[in-house]
């Protein structure tokens, strides 16, 4: 953010020369001028910049202009109507440079959308009084919207559909302009900032209550001899809409002055300058009250002072911020909003009543919220999508925040454009299809998963042979709670929170986990037990907590612990570090913080050494024995493998299934691979793999599953 300008322009002490402001502070104009195209500046500011009254000023390049009008305004300010602020995406408190624009083209004819009941004569008078109009501009309480216009000496008509994406310049309305009206049956909706935010209904109400009331009605609090809360902390993952919430509140409050501060960027290498910037910000907020001071990434500005890496500079900045907040007058009409995705890093002195007294979590949206967000985003995008299409996309985008969904739509649009260019389509023939969104899902991953996202092989249930009962039990545990949530709630059933797959090595335990991730489409976090250990005390437990935090954030999700026996050896039988990790794992799975939408899937071939506390109800409460494949299962596995290979007619599938008695699934795959290599050794250009190659390959593969091993697993499963 720019350094706030002072109340008056600075003077050069030697020459006593007034230095004009480099940027002007945006301020709202009077409520009566909400539709006006005039922008108000001081006479001195106009003279200093060589701009005459009635000239045109750029507010957003050449696309949004205002008419320069002298007024009793501070020299470092520019007053802009609400209508122009919305068009130029400006807010009170923003900074703009004063740039003169060329005179717009006069308008020959103009089309206006209006409600059927409006008096067209009154509307025409209102429009002519404004004088300068922009395409798609909404005009006050009359709920008018500029639909299209044709400029003088121009054959081409600008239409609103094109302008939504490529806004054309404004046009002048004069006595020769022909104005026509196109009444619509339904009432034209007025642009509402709150209505443009999807999936945050509850959070919006909370923020409005904490921000709008102190800014608009401080006298109501005086009635009860109490002071309104001065601060609010918004916390949650990046991209969930914290900044958008603030902008919506500011726009609806209309005259609230916004001072946006980015925590890291305000720091200066010079001693005392950071504190000076903070004081200037609070001074400007009081000067232009009602004001909102929004500090993004506040944890970088005010970290905990008791941390090892916290220095003297951080302590001074935190102390200054606390002093400034405590020094705010009771009815100053200034609210401080902090935003962070790491609330526990923030100095605790800030998180108390009187400072950032209220805390609101802006969490990851659920399926219903994602549907709401997508509907709003796709409202202005030409598409051939049904509500069912958008609903299905919203259900597939687990863990996506608003920013991720926006990236998803943009990626889908890029795919449409590429496809249209290849097919030679014109822009008017381009529409977003469901397939474009589904293709974009593969490319755009949720923010919460990017640090730990894995490129999972696309394994489907059909790729796994002979595990029908295991697959069914996994579906019951993971898919049913998502697909039949209402039934679970109606029957009062709590879905299982964890599954342990155990059995001999090579019997598809990891493959089942991969297929579950592919088939459900849930966010998948894979953890290898031994890799979690760290030689530094506490780091392993910290890494484990971080995995569960990410999973909760990206819920519904699956955490897959491969070789979980390395993490969960019975307490007292391993090292102290292992006991601490196991205790952390038990607490995460069944502690105070519930595992809403998170399923823990674990695999092991040594179930006997796992601590019994991990295998009780509420933790790994589904214990599934993944048995070695029988004859039919072996035949299915071989059939799946042979379908991918070029085999001769003499290959005997049933005979191979008989010969491989006692082989695991992994060993059957190895037999097929080895047979292929043997065929190539015989002839590098060979076309088919024959029966003899398989029989030779069988002799070179050693079985790892012994009868004693099978007996042990069956006894553990209670089948012996």
XYZ file of C-alpha atoms in Angstrom, residues 452 454 497-501 509-517 522-532 544 547-548 550-552 556-567 597-604:
53
model
C 1.780 -32.603 -0.578
C 0.885 -36.779 -5.313
C -13.123 -43.305 10.830
C -10.333 -45.725 9.971
C -9.501 -48.907 8.070
C -6.559 -51.262 8.553
C -5.640 -53.497 5.620
C -3.041 -53.555 -0.130
C -1.339 -50.481 -1.613
C -3.077 -51.049 -4.953
C -6.453 -51.014 -3.170
C -5.551 -47.656 -1.587
C -4.635 -46.203 -4.994
C -7.879 -47.464 -6.529
C -9.870 -45.994 -3.635
C -8.266 -42.591 -4.278
C -11.155 -37.584 -2.714
C -8.021 -35.688 -1.783
C -5.400 -38.306 -1.019
C -2.420 -37.908 1.318
C 0.034 -40.808 1.274
C 2.441 -41.254 4.204
C 5.141 -43.890 4.465
C 5.625 -44.768 8.119
C 9.458 -44.817 8.266
C 9.788 -41.514 6.347
C 7.901 -39.635 9.060
C 2.146 -35.846 11.865
C -0.568 -34.037 7.855
C -3.834 -34.223 9.800
C -3.903 -30.524 5.861
C -6.352 -33.432 5.639
C -8.973 -31.608 7.748
C -13.317 -34.961 2.535
C -9.941 -36.649 2.272
C -8.049 -39.899 2.845
C -4.783 -40.268 4.757
C -3.016 -43.456 3.708
C -0.338 -44.797 6.074
C 1.713 -47.421 4.269
C 3.747 -49.645 6.603
C 1.937 -48.213 9.620
C 3.658 -50.779 11.845
C 6.744 -48.520 11.721
C 4.720 -45.787 13.475
C -14.645 -35.903 6.585
C -11.213 -37.512 7.046
C -10.748 -41.274 6.679
C -7.535 -42.932 7.835
C -6.493 -45.908 5.716
C -3.517 -47.968 6.881
C -1.693 -51.003 5.510
C 0.665 -53.464 7.173
